[in-house]
mmCIF file of C-alpha atoms and ligand atoms in Angstrom:
data_model
loop_
_atom_site.group_PDB
_atom_site.id
_atom_site.type_symbol
_atom_site.label_atom_id
_atom_site.label_comp_id
_atom_site.label_asym_id
_atom_site.label_seq_id
_atom_site.Cartn_x
_atom_site.Cartn_y
_atom_site.Cartn_z
ATOM 1 C CA UNK A 1 21.738 2.504 -6.200
ATOM 2 C CA UNK A 2 20.865 4.778 -3.457
ATOM 3 C CA UNK A 3 22.126 4.239 0.210
ATOM 4 C CA UNK A 4 20.095 4.672 3.463
ATOM 5 C CA UNK A 5 20.547 3.976 7.078
ATOM 6 C CA UNK A 6 18.740 3.317 10.364
ATOM 7 C CA UNK A 7 20.452 5.291 13.275
ATOM 8 C CA UNK A 8 19.513 4.111 16.851
ATOM 9 C CA UNK A 9 21.055 2.840 20.143
ATOM 10 C CA UNK A 10 20.144 -0.829 20.145
ATOM 11 C CA UNK A 11 19.286 -2.343 16.825
ATOM 12 C CA UNK A 12 20.348 -5.886 16.850
ATOM 13 C CA UNK A 13 16.816 -7.223 16.356
ATOM 14 C CA UNK A 14 15.537 -4.307 14.322
ATOM 15 C CA UNK A 15 12.947 -5.149 11.458
ATOM 16 C CA UNK A 16 13.795 -2.088 9.519
ATOM 17 C CA UNK A 17 16.349 -3.469 7.093
ATOM 18 C CA UNK A 18 14.114 -6.402 6.116
ATOM 19 C CA UNK A 19 10.896 -4.193 5.843
ATOM 20 C CA UNK A 20 12.680 -1.551 3.662
ATOM 21 C CA UNK A 21 14.110 -4.293 1.393
ATOM 22 C CA UNK A 22 10.642 -5.637 0.722
ATOM 23 C CA UNK A 23 9.166 -2.293 0.160
ATOM 24 C CA UNK A 24 12.016 -1.427 -2.314
ATOM 25 C CA UNK A 25 11.302 -4.765 -3.964
ATOM 26 C CA UNK A 26 7.538 -4.156 -4.372
ATOM 27 C CA UNK A 27 7.990 -0.541 -5.487
ATOM 28 C CA UNK A 28 11.066 -1.091 -7.666
ATOM 29 C CA UNK A 29 13.267 1.264 -5.630
ATOM 30 C CA UNK A 30 16.908 0.745 -6.022
ATOM 31 C CA UNK A 31 17.808 0.696 -2.146
ATOM 32 C CA UNK A 32 20.756 -0.396 0.087
ATOM 33 C CA UNK A 33 19.920 -0.123 3.796
ATOM 34 C CA UNK A 34 22.225 -0.320 6.642
ATOM 35 C CA UNK A 35 22.249 -0.220 10.539
ATOM 36 C CA UNK A 36 24.221 2.501 12.339
ATOM 37 C CA UNK A 37 23.953 1.611 15.998
ATOM 38 C CA UNK A 38 25.683 4.396 17.880
ATOM 39 C CA UNK A 39 26.250 5.180 21.392
ATOM 40 C CA UNK A 40 25.642 8.917 21.547
ATOM 41 C CA UNK A 41 24.183 11.685 19.540
ATOM 42 C CA UNK A 42 27.323 13.313 18.451
ATOM 43 C CA UNK A 43 27.528 10.905 15.539
ATOM 44 C CA UNK A 44 25.041 13.145 13.942
ATOM 45 C CA UNK A 45 27.850 15.602 12.836
ATOM 46 C CA UNK A 46 29.186 12.665 10.913
ATOM 47 C CA UNK A 47 25.793 11.637 9.542
ATOM 48 C CA UNK A 48 25.188 15.042 8.209
ATOM 49 C CA UNK A 49 28.399 15.000 6.321
ATOM 50 C CA UNK A 50 27.532 11.735 4.777
ATOM 51 C CA UNK A 51 24.325 13.265 3.428
ATOM 52 C CA UNK A 52 25.988 16.311 2.006
ATOM 53 C CA UNK A 53 28.771 14.266 0.430
ATOM 54 C CA UNK A 54 26.248 12.132 -1.168
ATOM 55 C CA UNK A 55 27.562 8.998 0.310
ATOM 56 C CA UNK A 56 24.209 8.358 2.320
ATOM 57 C CA UNK A 57 21.006 9.481 0.821
ATOM 58 C CA UNK A 58 18.637 9.361 3.832
ATOM 59 C CA UNK A 59 18.200 8.101 7.286
ATOM 60 C CA UNK A 60 15.599 6.555 9.749
ATOM 61 C CA UNK A 61 15.974 7.619 13.241
ATOM 62 C CA UNK A 62 14.778 5.409 16.256
ATOM 63 C CA UNK A 63 15.083 5.367 19.981
ATOM 64 C CA UNK A 64 16.530 7.318 21.647
ATOM 65 C CA UNK A 65 17.475 9.826 19.092
ATOM 66 C CA UNK A 66 14.250 11.001 17.429
ATOM 67 C CA UNK A 67 14.361 14.317 19.441
ATOM 68 C CA UNK A 68 18.189 14.726 19.911
ATOM 69 C CA UNK A 69 18.620 14.707 16.136
ATOM 70 C CA UNK A 70 16.678 17.829 15.609
ATOM 71 C CA UNK A 71 19.558 20.435 16.079
ATOM 72 C CA UNK A 72 21.602 18.826 13.348
ATOM 73 C CA UNK A 73 18.902 19.215 10.786
ATOM 74 C CA UNK A 74 18.325 22.406 8.466
ATOM 75 C CA UNK A 75 14.480 22.280 8.316
ATOM 76 C CA UNK A 76 11.697 20.290 9.844
ATOM 77 C CA UNK A 77 8.294 19.586 8.295
ATOM 78 C CA UNK A 78 5.450 21.169 10.055
ATOM 79 C CA UNK A 79 4.120 17.871 11.497
ATOM 80 C CA UNK A 80 7.767 16.962 12.746
ATOM 81 C CA UNK A 81 8.079 20.417 14.205
ATOM 82 C CA UNK A 82 4.707 20.439 16.090
ATOM 83 C CA UNK A 83 5.338 16.661 17.371
ATOM 84 C CA UNK A 84 8.916 17.468 18.342
ATOM 85 C CA UNK A 85 10.428 14.372 16.970
ATOM 86 C CA UNK A 86 11.994 13.087 13.638
ATOM 87 C CA UNK A 87 12.166 9.487 12.425
ATOM 88 C CA UNK A 88 12.993 10.255 8.656
ATOM 89 C CA UNK A 89 15.610 12.417 7.132
ATOM 90 C CA UNK A 90 16.096 13.282 3.551
ATOM 91 C CA UNK A 91 17.979 15.798 1.554
ATOM 92 C CA UNK A 92 16.497 18.241 -1.030
ATOM 93 C CA UNK A 93 18.423 21.125 -2.621
ATOM 94 C CA UNK A 94 21.409 20.596 -0.281
ATOM 95 C CA UNK A 95 18.907 21.089 2.568
ATOM 96 C CA UNK A 96 18.788 18.300 5.374
ATOM 97 C CA UNK A 97 15.012 17.888 6.107
ATOM 98 C CA UNK A 98 13.415 16.148 9.205
ATOM 99 C CA UNK A 99 10.168 14.537 8.952
ATOM 100 C CA UNK A 100 7.767 12.272 11.205
ATOM 101 C CA UNK A 101 6.344 9.483 9.058
ATOM 102 C CA UNK A 102 5.117 7.795 12.156
ATOM 103 C CA UNK A 103 2.304 10.415 12.139
ATOM 104 C CA UNK A 104 1.193 9.337 8.615
ATOM 105 C CA UNK A 105 1.549 5.558 9.798
ATOM 106 C CA UNK A 106 -0.896 6.100 12.526
ATOM 107 C CA UNK A 107 -3.427 8.242 10.499
ATOM 108 C CA UNK A 108 -3.633 5.476 7.690
ATOM 109 C CA UNK A 109 -3.988 2.811 10.232
ATOM 110 C CA UNK A 110 -6.723 4.511 11.748
ATOM 111 C CA UNK A 111 -8.357 5.094 8.333
ATOM 112 C CA UNK A 112 -7.824 1.559 7.006
ATOM 113 C CA UNK A 113 -9.330 -0.007 10.185
ATOM 114 C CA UNK A 114 -12.269 2.292 10.035
ATOM 115 C CA UNK A 115 -11.881 3.604 13.379
ATOM 116 C CA UNK A 116 -14.125 6.637 14.074
ATOM 117 C CA UNK A 117 -12.221 9.195 16.097
ATOM 118 C CA UNK A 118 -14.302 12.338 15.477
ATOM 119 C CA UNK A 119 -15.717 13.634 18.729
ATOM 120 C CA UNK A 120 -14.463 10.615 20.611
ATOM 121 C CA UNK A 121 -12.528 10.722 23.911
ATOM 122 C CA UNK A 122 -9.210 9.026 23.372
ATOM 123 C CA UNK A 123 -6.595 8.202 26.167
ATOM 124 C CA UNK A 124 -2.920 7.993 25.112
ATOM 125 C CA UNK A 125 -0.860 5.803 27.500
ATOM 126 C CA UNK A 126 2.666 7.385 27.693
ATOM 127 C CA UNK A 127 4.221 10.645 27.133
ATOM 128 C CA UNK A 128 7.054 9.832 24.815
ATOM 129 C CA UNK A 129 7.684 10.521 21.019
ATOM 130 C CA UNK A 130 5.066 7.986 19.837
ATOM 131 C CA UNK A 131 2.456 9.379 22.461
ATOM 132 C CA UNK A 132 3.049 12.942 21.147
ATOM 133 C CA UNK A 133 2.646 11.823 17.591
ATOM 134 C CA UNK A 134 -0.645 10.004 18.492
ATOM 135 C CA UNK A 135 -1.880 13.163 20.394
ATOM 136 C CA UNK A 136 -1.407 15.202 17.121
ATOM 137 C CA UNK A 137 -3.150 12.575 14.884
ATOM 138 C CA UNK A 138 -6.081 12.378 17.066
ATOM 139 C CA UNK A 139 -6.407 16.169 17.367
ATOM 140 C CA UNK A 140 -6.231 16.431 13.478
ATOM 141 C CA UNK A 141 -8.926 13.960 13.306
ATOM 142 C CA UNK A 142 -11.139 16.109 15.597
ATOM 143 C CA UNK A 143 -10.926 13.519 18.490
ATOM 144 C CA UNK A 144 -10.428 14.593 22.251
ATOM 145 C CA UNK A 145 -7.105 13.264 23.340
ATOM 146 C CA UNK A 146 -5.789 13.062 26.819
ATOM 147 C CA UNK A 147 -2.244 11.770 27.888
ATOM 148 C CA UNK A 148 -1.911 9.151 30.646
ATOM 149 C CA UNK A 149 1.367 9.414 32.721
ATOM 150 C CA UNK A 150 2.865 7.540 35.645
ATOM 151 C CA UNK A 151 4.006 10.873 37.059
ATOM 152 C CA UNK A 152 2.705 14.427 35.941
ATOM 153 C CA UNK A 153 5.762 16.043 37.615
ATOM 154 C CA UNK A 154 7.990 14.074 35.147
ATOM 155 C CA UNK A 155 6.575 15.245 31.983
ATOM 156 C CA UNK A 156 7.114 18.386 29.865
ATOM 157 C CA UNK A 157 3.524 18.080 28.461
ATOM 158 C CA UNK A 158 1.456 21.482 28.308
ATOM 159 C CA UNK A 159 -1.749 19.646 27.004
ATOM 160 C CA UNK A 160 -4.268 17.624 28.836
ATOM 161 C CA UNK A 161 -2.605 14.971 31.081
ATOM 162 C CA UNK A 162 -3.869 12.727 33.605
ATOM 163 C CA UNK A 163 -2.428 9.961 35.847
ATOM 164 C CA UNK A 164 -3.388 6.194 35.740
ATOM 165 C CA UNK A 165 -5.051 6.923 39.247
ATOM 166 C CA UNK A 166 -7.495 9.413 37.596
ATOM 167 C CA UNK A 167 -8.795 6.848 35.042
ATOM 168 C CA UNK A 168 -11.882 5.655 36.724
ATOM 169 C CA UNK A 169 -13.034 9.329 36.857
ATOM 170 C CA UNK A 170 -12.943 10.228 33.063
ATOM 171 C CA UNK A 171 -14.821 8.954 30.106
ATOM 172 C CA UNK A 172 -13.217 7.567 27.048
ATOM 173 C CA UNK A 173 -14.044 5.309 24.043
ATOM 174 C CA UNK A 174 -10.549 4.605 22.594
ATOM 175 C CA UNK A 175 -7.324 3.577 24.237
ATOM 176 C CA UNK A 176 -3.838 4.115 22.398
ATOM 177 C CA UNK A 177 -0.870 2.285 24.056
ATOM 178 C CA UNK A 178 2.155 4.183 23.298
ATOM 179 C CA UNK A 179 4.253 2.593 26.094
ATOM 180 C CA UNK A 180 6.377 -0.592 25.685
ATOM 181 C CA UNK A 181 4.225 -2.325 28.305
ATOM 182 C CA UNK A 182 3.132 -5.828 26.845
ATOM 183 C CA UNK A 183 5.869 -5.937 24.210
ATOM 184 C CA UNK A 184 7.913 -9.183 23.530
ATOM 185 C CA UNK A 185 9.162 -10.652 25.773
ATOM 186 C CA UNK A 186 6.919 -9.394 28.481
ATOM 187 C CA UNK A 187 3.738 -10.582 26.930
ATOM 188 C CA UNK A 188 1.941 -11.299 29.977
ATOM 189 C CA UNK A 189 2.022 -7.581 31.003
ATOM 190 C CA UNK A 190 -0.623 -5.067 30.512
ATOM 191 C CA UNK A 191 -0.560 -1.232 31.147
ATOM 192 C CA UNK A 192 -4.320 -1.363 32.236
ATOM 193 C CA UNK A 193 -6.461 -3.757 34.034
ATOM 194 C CA UNK A 194 -9.375 -5.594 32.340
ATOM 195 C CA UNK A 195 -12.090 -3.444 33.871
ATOM 196 C CA UNK A 196 -10.594 -0.233 32.397
ATOM 197 C CA UNK A 197 -10.594 -1.837 28.814
ATOM 198 C CA UNK A 198 -13.579 -3.843 28.590
ATOM 199 C CA UNK A 199 -15.653 -2.821 25.501
ATOM 200 C CA UNK A 200 -13.255 -0.025 24.414
ATOM 201 C CA UNK A 201 -11.484 0.396 21.245
ATOM 202 C CA UNK A 202 -7.760 -0.431 21.519
ATOM 203 C CA UNK A 203 -4.992 0.688 19.184
ATOM 204 C CA UNK A 204 -1.682 -0.845 20.470
ATOM 205 C CA UNK A 205 1.508 0.580 18.790
ATOM 206 C CA UNK A 206 3.225 -2.485 19.684
ATOM 207 C CA UNK A 207 3.522 -5.257 16.838
ATOM 208 C CA UNK A 208 5.401 -8.064 18.727
ATOM 209 C CA UNK A 209 3.219 -10.047 19.832
ATOM 210 C CA UNK A 210 0.517 -9.586 17.248
ATOM 211 C CA UNK A 211 -2.178 -9.678 19.815
ATOM 212 C CA UNK A 212 -0.881 -7.967 23.164
ATOM 213 C CA UNK A 213 -2.660 -8.542 26.547
ATOM 214 C CA UNK A 214 -4.161 -5.089 26.442
ATOM 215 C CA UNK A 215 -5.840 -5.909 23.062
ATOM 216 C CA UNK A 216 -7.481 -9.358 24.347
ATOM 217 C CA UNK A 217 -9.110 -7.099 27.061
ATOM 218 C CA UNK A 218 -10.591 -4.673 24.642
ATOM 219 C CA UNK A 219 -13.509 -4.554 22.007
ATOM 220 C CA UNK A 220 -12.249 -3.854 18.401
ATOM 221 C CA UNK A 221 -8.471 -3.862 18.742
ATOM 222 C CA UNK A 222 -5.546 -3.438 16.223
ATOM 223 C CA UNK A 223 -1.773 -3.566 16.827
ATOM 224 C CA UNK A 224 1.042 -1.297 15.320
ATOM 225 C CA UNK A 225 2.128 -3.348 12.471
ATOM 226 C CA UNK A 226 0.341 -1.214 9.865
ATOM 227 C CA UNK A 227 1.684 1.916 11.328
ATOM 228 C CA UNK A 228 5.214 0.419 11.047
ATOM 229 C CA UNK A 229 4.706 -0.417 7.517
ATOM 230 C CA UNK A 230 3.132 2.749 6.407
ATOM 231 C CA UNK A 231 5.789 4.900 7.928
ATOM 232 C CA UNK A 232 8.493 3.281 6.085
ATOM 233 C CA UNK A 233 6.552 3.434 2.731
ATOM 234 C CA UNK A 234 6.219 7.123 3.501
ATOM 235 C CA UNK A 235 9.899 7.277 4.130
ATOM 236 C CA UNK A 236 10.809 5.811 0.897
ATOM 237 C CA UNK A 237 8.360 7.916 -0.961
ATOM 238 C CA UNK A 238 10.318 10.929 0.366
ATOM 239 C CA UNK A 239 13.813 9.353 -0.520
ATOM 240 C CA UNK A 240 12.747 8.309 -4.039
ATOM 241 C CA UNK A 241 10.549 11.478 -4.667
ATOM 242 C CA UNK A 242 7.599 9.299 -5.319
ATOM 243 C CA UNK A 243 3.870 9.355 -4.356
ATOM 244 C CA UNK A 244 3.033 5.726 -4.099
ATOM 245 C CA UNK A 245 -0.532 5.395 -2.769
ATOM 246 C CA UNK A 246 -1.262 3.195 0.334
ATOM 247 C CA UNK A 247 -2.886 0.134 -1.131
ATOM 248 C CA UNK A 248 -4.726 -2.401 1.123
ATOM 249 C CA UNK A 249 -3.268 -5.347 -0.787
ATOM 250 C CA UNK A 250 0.390 -4.091 -0.573
ATOM 251 C CA UNK A 251 -0.109 -3.611 3.278
ATOM 252 C CA UNK A 252 -1.450 -7.040 3.487
ATOM 253 C CA UNK A 253 1.357 -8.576 1.784
ATOM 254 C CA UNK A 254 3.877 -6.800 3.815
ATOM 255 C CA UNK A 255 2.033 -7.676 7.097
ATOM 256 C CA UNK A 256 2.327 -11.272 6.144
ATOM 257 C CA UNK A 257 5.951 -11.005 5.588
ATOM 258 C CA UNK A 258 6.861 -8.941 8.672
ATOM 259 C CA UNK A 259 4.888 -11.230 10.874
ATOM 260 C CA UNK A 260 6.721 -14.240 9.397
ATOM 261 C CA UNK A 261 9.987 -12.438 10.024
ATOM 262 C CA UNK A 262 9.181 -11.678 13.688
ATOM 263 C CA UNK A 263 7.976 -15.443 14.060
ATOM 264 C CA UNK A 264 11.293 -16.679 12.784
ATOM 265 C CA UNK A 265 13.536 -14.015 14.582
ATOM 266 C CA UNK A 266 12.222 -13.837 18.090
HETATM 267 P P1 LIG B 1 9.530 6.288 24.620
HETATM 268 O O1 LIG B 1 9.854 7.562 24.239
HETATM 269 O O2 LIG B 1 10.454 5.373 25.475
HETATM 270 O O3 LIG B 1 8.208 6.510 25.530
HETATM 271 C C1 LIG B 1 7.454 5.532 26.164
HETATM 272 C C2 LIG B 1 6.561 6.267 27.223
HETATM 273 O O4 LIG B 1 5.929 4.970 27.839
HETATM 274 C C3 LIG B 1 7.438 6.918 28.259
HETATM 275 O O5 LIG B 1 7.230 8.307 27.959
HETATM 276 C C4 LIG B 1 6.645 6.638 29.502
HETATM 277 O O6 LIG B 1 5.650 7.427 29.843
HETATM 278 C C5 LIG B 1 6.010 5.251 29.279
HETATM 279 N N1 LIG B 1 6.707 4.169 29.927
HETATM 280 C C6 LIG B 1 7.743 3.840 29.928
HETATM 281 N N2 LIG B 1 8.178 2.725 30.684
HETATM 282 C C7 LIG B 1 6.916 2.483 31.305
HETATM 283 C C8 LIG B 1 6.523 1.466 32.288
HETATM 284 N N3 LIG B 1 7.440 0.673 32.809
HETATM 285 N N4 LIG B 1 5.337 1.581 32.711
HETATM 286 C C9 LIG B 1 4.390 2.333 32.112
HETATM 287 N N5 LIG B 1 4.710 3.382 31.309
HETATM 288 C C10 LIG B 1 5.922 3.362 30.856
HETATM 289 O O7 LIG B 1 9.093 5.308 23.326
HETATM 290 P P2 LIG B 1 8.301 5.689 22.220
HETATM 291 O O8 LIG B 1 9.203 6.038 21.029
HETATM 292 O O9 LIG B 1 7.342 6.768 22.354
HETATM 293 O O10 LIG B 1 7.520 4.295 22.008
HETATM 294 C C11 LIG B 1 6.439 3.831 22.654
HETATM 295 C C12 LIG B 1 5.806 2.612 22.117
HETATM 296 O O11 LIG B 1 5.476 2.630 20.757
HETATM 297 C C13 LIG B 1 6.943 1.506 22.033
HETATM 298 O O12 LIG B 1 6.350 0.240 22.276
HETATM 299 C C14 LIG B 1 7.284 1.369 20.491
HETATM 300 O O13 LIG B 1 7.747 0.097 20.078
HETATM 301 C C15 LIG B 1 5.955 1.767 19.881
HETATM 302 N N6 LIG B 1 6.094 2.448 18.659
HETATM 303 C C16 LIG B 1 5.518 1.929 17.528
HETATM 304 C C17 LIG B 1 5.551 2.445 16.230
HETATM 305 C C18 LIG B 1 4.957 1.647 15.093
HETATM 306 O O14 LIG B 1 5.403 2.082 14.000
HETATM 307 N N7 LIG B 1 4.071 0.777 15.413
HETATM 308 C C19 LIG B 1 6.125 3.532 16.036
HETATM 309 C C20 LIG B 1 6.723 4.262 17.221
HETATM 310 C C21 LIG B 1 6.645 3.758 18.418
HETATM 311 P P3 LIG B 1 5.444 8.038 31.290
HETATM 312 O O15 LIG B 1 6.701 8.302 31.905
HETATM 313 O O16 LIG B 1 4.740 9.405 31.160
HETATM 314 O O17 LIG B 1 4.618 7.274 31.967
#
């Protein structure tokens, strides 16, 4: 049995233990997964000791620690380094390595849903960790990404960034929502009004509710559940040193299970 954990600040409704349990069942990984709800980042010193003493074999990291964890790690993958955020930690040859499997989650979501990104103008709402991940994915797929922020003075973004007031002056075909606006329980909220979304492709990183208000405004629209599932499969592949392919049937099975879990939990 190998032991893993999720480190974050508010984890009482986290779906991760359930999801990792189901992935472990499907791929026959002998996994135990526990929650570490911690008030501040100093816990990471203890977490690295747990890894080095072989008491825990890996961690997931969530809000608000995806950036704060970095100084405690020995190495970062190229993807995690360029995004500046880590959601998965594993140990190899006594080195504590940080990876960002959200990147692969979004990349595969775009591929599975046959969303054509090459040469398209994509606006990314928000400038947090998920937005930076989306920017890297879109750039790697040869799309043209622009961040949309509430306040340009409040970001440390060096790439193209505009405010919501500029949106009627720019062309875009795809919208990625990387803000929490529209997430349960605030399901009647949308980060953009209907006229700014009509006919556009929407990728909403939110997965509860299944169809956000923003998605109802758009043309082709997908939520973030596949990204969530795929980032978790990638994490277990790193932890168990496997290379399980992403299969549509497995994703569909996990989607049904996760949606049922969310229905019964919230
Ligand atoms: P975050 O670091 O807190 O960033 C969220 C960004 O949203 C902020 O940087 C902010 O950008 C904007 N924002 C925050 N409050 C807002 C408000 N009231 N109105 C408008 N904009 C607001 O969070 P994150 O980790 O990047 O996650 C963002 C979203 O993606 C969350 O809903 C999260 O659940 C989702 N997510 C999903 C997955 C998945 O697997 N599906 C993975 C990661 C994240 P500005 O200050 O620049 O406006």
